[in-house]
Amino acid sequence: MILVVAEQQGGKLNRATWETIAAAQQLSGIAKAPVTVLVPGAQAAAAANGVAAADVQEVITLEHAALEPYTPDGFTAALQLAIAQLAAAHVLMPHTYRTRDFAPKLAARMDRAIITDVTAIKTAAGETAFVRPMFQGKLTADVVPQGPGPHFITFQIGAYRVDQAKKGASPARVRALTVELDASAIREKPEAPFQQAKQAVDLSQAERIVSVGRGIKEQANIAIAEKLAQALGAEIAASRPICDAGWLPMERQVGSSGQTVAPKLYLALGISGAIQHLVGMKGSSTVVAINKDPDAPIFEIADYGIVGDLFEIVPAIIEAIKGQ
């Protein structure tokens, strides 16, 4: 069985879970094994009803008082017990901040292999291999997990699209799983979230993004991109040089050292398309690039490219949107 560990908060499913379900369905076709989704945490039942629409064998909820608020100790202990009951061959998870926190600990405790930040699945010499980037995306490696299962696999945000996840003809069966968890074994005592986190943005959840690069020339010109983002109902983002210069906060950076995104629309303004940036946005459904340089690498992956001065083109786009 292939087990997908969903991520949810307050009953709301992280859209990266749907990307992981799409990966699990591909793996299911290769391994000829059914897919089950495990939804842990408080209010798991609410999130489970939504994910039951996927073409999976069943959806299992795992609720326990020790799972709220989130702690790596609590999730590790609960998932270890749940996985032991379910006897999965592969455990798939989205490569989110939370997963990066507890998944290595969980794999180490169970003495099983873990492959992180996977972007694709393929067969090599009769074995299932998981493709992951190396050296900031300059190379990729085909990794075959060794040893007994379950093997833990995390998938890079945007490696699979949400719309690639197949829906079932009817809702999957939903059932609850019970584990005996010693709450006193949880060492972490989380405090209230840092207040500034309320202002932070999770670009991985954005459906539309307007991103700026060196071609914006100076900080004052970012206002042009912000007007376009407002007209489109999009989030504003940037390449690393813009954030390093302090023109936009680091939380807005897209790339290998920033956030990985997979919006329906990614509009790149004055971004050349260095490999470090492409790694963070190549999963976008539609990429529109505006750049004065016709040889800019961004045009190699763009669905639509406009060669020209963004300071002339962007205002025209804004006016066209307002005129609709």
Tab-separated table of C-alpha atoms in Angstrom, residues 3-199:
chain	number	residue	atom	x	y	z
A	3	LEU	CA	0.333	5.918	2.160
A	4	VAL	CA	0.032	9.672	1.653
A	5	VAL	CA	0.366	11.701	4.847
A	6	ALA	CA	-1.790	14.772	4.298
A	7	GLU	CA	-1.056	18.148	5.826
A	8	GLN	CA	-3.900	20.215	7.220
A	9	GLN	CA	-4.448	22.993	9.698
A	10	GLY	CA	-7.756	23.780	11.322
A	11	GLY	CA	-9.549	21.381	8.995
A	12	LYS	CA	-8.157	23.079	5.879
A	13	LEU	CA	-6.047	20.909	3.593
A	14	ASN	CA	-2.706	22.201	2.343
A	15	ARG	CA	-2.940	22.201	-1.479
A	16	ALA	CA	0.511	20.550	-1.581
A	17	THR	CA	-1.238	17.407	-0.340
A	18	TRP	CA	-3.112	17.198	-3.661
A	19	GLU	CA	0.223	17.396	-5.482
A	20	THR	CA	1.481	14.473	-3.398
A	21	ILE	CA	-1.683	12.510	-4.159
A	22	ALA	CA	-0.952	13.006	-7.869
A	23	ALA	CA	2.540	11.576	-7.299
A	24	ALA	CA	1.099	8.669	-5.314
A	25	GLN	CA	-1.307	7.854	-8.145
A	26	GLN	CA	1.611	7.716	-10.585
A	27	LEU	CA	3.546	5.468	-8.191
A	28	SER	CA	0.438	3.314	-7.816
A	29	GLY	CA	0.445	2.655	-11.550
A	30	ILE	CA	4.090	1.575	-11.388
A	31	ALA	CA	3.959	-0.463	-8.176
A	32	LYS	CA	0.422	-1.809	-8.736
A	33	ALA	CA	-0.494	-0.847	-5.185
A	34	PRO	CA	-3.532	1.045	-3.823
A	35	VAL	CA	-3.278	4.568	-2.394
A	36	THR	CA	-4.505	5.475	1.084
A	37	VAL	CA	-4.489	8.983	2.551
A	38	LEU	CA	-3.812	9.530	6.260
A	39	VAL	CA	-4.978	12.857	7.693
A	40	PRO	CA	-3.412	13.551	11.126
A	41	GLY	CA	-4.099	16.364	13.569
A	42	ALA	CA	-7.001	18.129	15.211
A	43	GLN	CA	-10.064	18.609	12.964
A	44	ALA	CA	-8.743	15.905	10.626
A	45	ALA	CA	-12.298	14.789	9.862
A	46	ALA	CA	-13.140	18.124	8.221
A	47	ALA	CA	-10.110	17.912	5.925
A	48	ALA	CA	-10.756	14.230	5.216
A	49	ASN	CA	-14.142	14.949	3.663
A	50	GLY	CA	-12.461	17.098	1.021
A	51	VAL	CA	-9.667	14.676	0.180
A	52	ALA	CA	-12.160	11.800	-0.099
A	53	ALA	CA	-12.967	13.137	-3.571
A	54	ALA	CA	-9.598	11.824	-4.799
A	55	ASP	CA	-9.282	8.510	-6.611
A	56	VAL	CA	-7.863	6.628	-3.610
A	57	GLN	CA	-8.774	3.431	-1.806
A	58	GLU	CA	-9.659	5.106	1.493
A	59	VAL	CA	-9.040	8.103	3.725
A	60	ILE	CA	-8.027	7.604	7.347
A	61	THR	CA	-8.206	10.236	10.076
A	62	LEU	CA	-5.806	10.302	13.011
A	63	GLU	CA	-6.927	12.615	15.786
A	64	HIS	CA	-5.376	12.832	19.239
A	65	ALA	CA	-5.112	15.554	21.845
A	66	ALA	CA	-1.322	15.253	21.715
A	67	LEU	CA	-1.316	16.357	18.056
A	68	GLU	CA	-2.603	19.852	18.834
A	69	PRO	CA	-0.673	22.066	18.805
A	70	TYR	CA	1.829	20.556	16.381
A	71	THR	CA	5.092	19.216	17.804
A	72	PRO	CA	7.669	16.995	16.065
A	73	ASP	CA	7.615	14.616	19.040
A	74	GLY	CA	3.834	14.241	18.879
A	75	PHE	CA	3.650	13.721	15.135
A	76	THR	CA	6.600	11.319	15.117
A	77	ALA	CA	5.123	9.136	17.849
A	78	ALA	CA	1.601	9.131	16.391
A	79	LEU	CA	2.679	8.462	12.808
A	80	GLN	CA	5.047	5.694	13.874
A	81	LEU	CA	2.158	3.863	15.512
A	82	ALA	CA	-0.225	4.548	12.625
A	83	ILE	CA	2.230	3.399	9.940
A	84	ALA	CA	2.904	0.210	11.878
A	85	GLN	CA	-0.831	-0.565	11.828
A	86	LEU	CA	-1.258	0.232	8.144
A	87	ALA	CA	1.798	-1.670	6.851
A	88	ALA	CA	2.613	0.717	4.002
A	89	ALA	CA	5.371	0.039	1.474
A	90	HIS	CA	5.860	3.757	0.730
A	91	VAL	CA	4.982	6.809	2.807
A	92	LEU	CA	4.624	9.965	0.688
A	93	MET	CA	4.490	13.525	2.041
A	94	PRO	CA	4.646	17.065	0.633
A	95	HIS	CA	8.024	18.717	1.224
A	96	THR	CA	6.669	21.487	3.457
A	97	TYR	CA	8.276	23.227	6.426
A	98	ARG	CA	6.371	20.941	8.810
A	99	THR	CA	7.381	17.767	6.983
A	100	ARG	CA	11.008	18.845	6.958
A	101	ASP	CA	10.712	19.207	10.720
A	102	PHE	CA	9.445	15.747	11.646
A	103	ALA	CA	9.985	13.386	8.670
A	104	PRO	CA	13.754	12.798	9.138
A	105	LYS	CA	13.136	12.102	12.821
A	106	LEU	CA	10.334	9.661	11.970
A	107	ALA	CA	12.437	7.810	9.366
A	108	ALA	CA	15.397	7.600	11.737
A	109	ARG	CA	13.256	6.272	14.580
A	110	MET	CA	11.860	3.557	12.297
A	111	ASP	CA	15.323	2.932	10.781
A	112	ARG	CA	14.029	3.358	7.236
A	113	ALA	CA	15.277	5.171	4.146
A	114	ILE	CA	14.075	8.681	3.348
A	115	ILE	CA	14.393	10.556	0.045
A	116	THR	CA	13.539	14.245	0.189
A	117	ASP	CA	12.579	16.989	-2.273
A	118	VAL	CA	11.654	14.543	-5.055
A	119	THR	CA	10.548	16.032	-8.377
A	120	ALA	CA	9.653	12.922	-10.423
A	121	ILE	CA	9.240	9.140	-10.380
A	122	LYS	CA	10.702	6.804	-12.993
A	123	THR	CA	11.690	3.196	-13.499
A	124	ALA	CA	15.374	2.347	-13.888
A	125	ALA	CA	16.681	-1.181	-14.478
A	126	GLY	CA	13.391	-2.636	-13.310
A	127	GLU	CA	13.399	-0.612	-10.067
A	128	THR	CA	11.427	2.429	-9.025
A	129	ALA	CA	13.670	5.477	-8.799
A	130	PHE	CA	12.901	8.878	-7.340
A	131	VAL	CA	14.397	11.921	-9.051
A	132	ARG	CA	15.703	14.734	-6.857
A	133	PRO	CA	17.771	17.860	-7.587
A	134	MET	CA	21.362	18.278	-6.487
A	135	PHE	CA	23.700	21.282	-6.361
A	136	GLN	CA	20.838	23.807	-6.374
A	137	GLY	CA	19.143	22.162	-9.336
A	138	LYS	CA	22.209	22.007	-11.607
A	139	LEU	CA	22.027	18.194	-11.634
A	140	THR	CA	19.436	15.546	-10.791
A	141	ALA	CA	19.944	12.127	-9.247
A	142	ASP	CA	17.853	8.969	-9.697
A	143	VAL	CA	17.655	7.514	-6.178
A	144	VAL	CA	16.480	3.982	-5.385
A	145	PRO	CA	15.714	3.459	-1.671
A	146	GLN	CA	17.445	0.509	-0.041
A	147	GLY	CA	16.380	-1.746	2.798
A	148	PRO	CA	12.925	-2.831	3.962
A	149	GLY	CA	9.849	-0.636	3.684
A	150	PRO	CA	8.237	1.609	4.363
A	151	HIS	CA	10.366	4.062	2.408
A	152	PHE	CA	9.711	7.727	3.139
A	153	ILE	CA	9.476	10.115	0.191
A	154	THR	CA	8.812	13.871	0.266
A	155	PHE	CA	7.816	15.733	-2.912
A	156	GLN	CA	8.965	19.207	-3.870
A	157	ILE	CA	6.206	21.799	-4.021
A	158	GLY	CA	5.212	22.229	-7.664
A	159	ALA	CA	6.777	18.985	-8.885
A	160	TYR	CA	3.223	17.766	-9.572
A	161	ARG	CA	0.211	19.934	-10.261
A	162	VAL	CA	-2.958	19.925	-8.195
A	163	ASP	CA	-5.059	19.283	-11.305
A	164	GLN	CA	-3.049	16.115	-12.020
A	165	ALA	CA	-4.644	14.405	-9.018
A	166	LYS	CA	-7.405	12.161	-10.350
A	167	LYS	CA	-10.822	12.369	-8.739
A	168	GLY	CA	-12.826	9.226	-7.993
A	169	ALA	CA	-16.209	8.318	-9.446
A	170	SER	CA	-17.552	8.388	-5.884
A	171	PRO	CA	-16.121	9.576	-2.541
A	172	ALA	CA	-13.580	7.268	-0.925
A	173	ARG	CA	-14.425	5.555	2.341
A	174	VAL	CA	-13.404	7.572	5.431
A	175	ARG	CA	-12.564	5.866	8.703
A	176	ALA	CA	-10.835	6.816	11.943
A	177	LEU	CA	-7.645	5.275	13.312
A	178	THR	CA	-6.889	5.175	17.026
A	179	VAL	CA	-3.421	5.147	18.574
A	180	GLU	CA	-2.332	5.010	22.217
A	181	LEU	CA	-0.034	7.983	22.648
A	182	ASP	CA	1.730	9.060	25.836
A	183	ALA	CA	1.349	12.829	25.903
A	184	SER	CA	3.980	13.110	28.663
A	185	ALA	CA	6.627	11.928	26.183
A	186	ILE	CA	6.266	15.148	24.178
A	187	ARG	CA	9.185	17.349	25.145
A	188	GLU	CA	8.283	20.476	23.186
A	189	LYS	CA	5.992	23.091	24.674
A	190	PRO	CA	5.076	25.416	21.807
A	191	GLU	CA	4.453	29.043	22.590
A	192	ALA	CA	2.035	31.319	20.750
A	193	PRO	CA	3.103	31.977	17.151
A	194	PHE	CA	5.425	34.926	16.651
A	195	GLN	CA	3.210	37.916	15.944
A	196	GLN	CA	4.969	38.905	12.729
A	197	ALA	CA	4.099	35.504	11.254
A	198	LYS	CA	0.581	36.846	10.693
A	199	GLN	CA	2.072	39.160	8.069
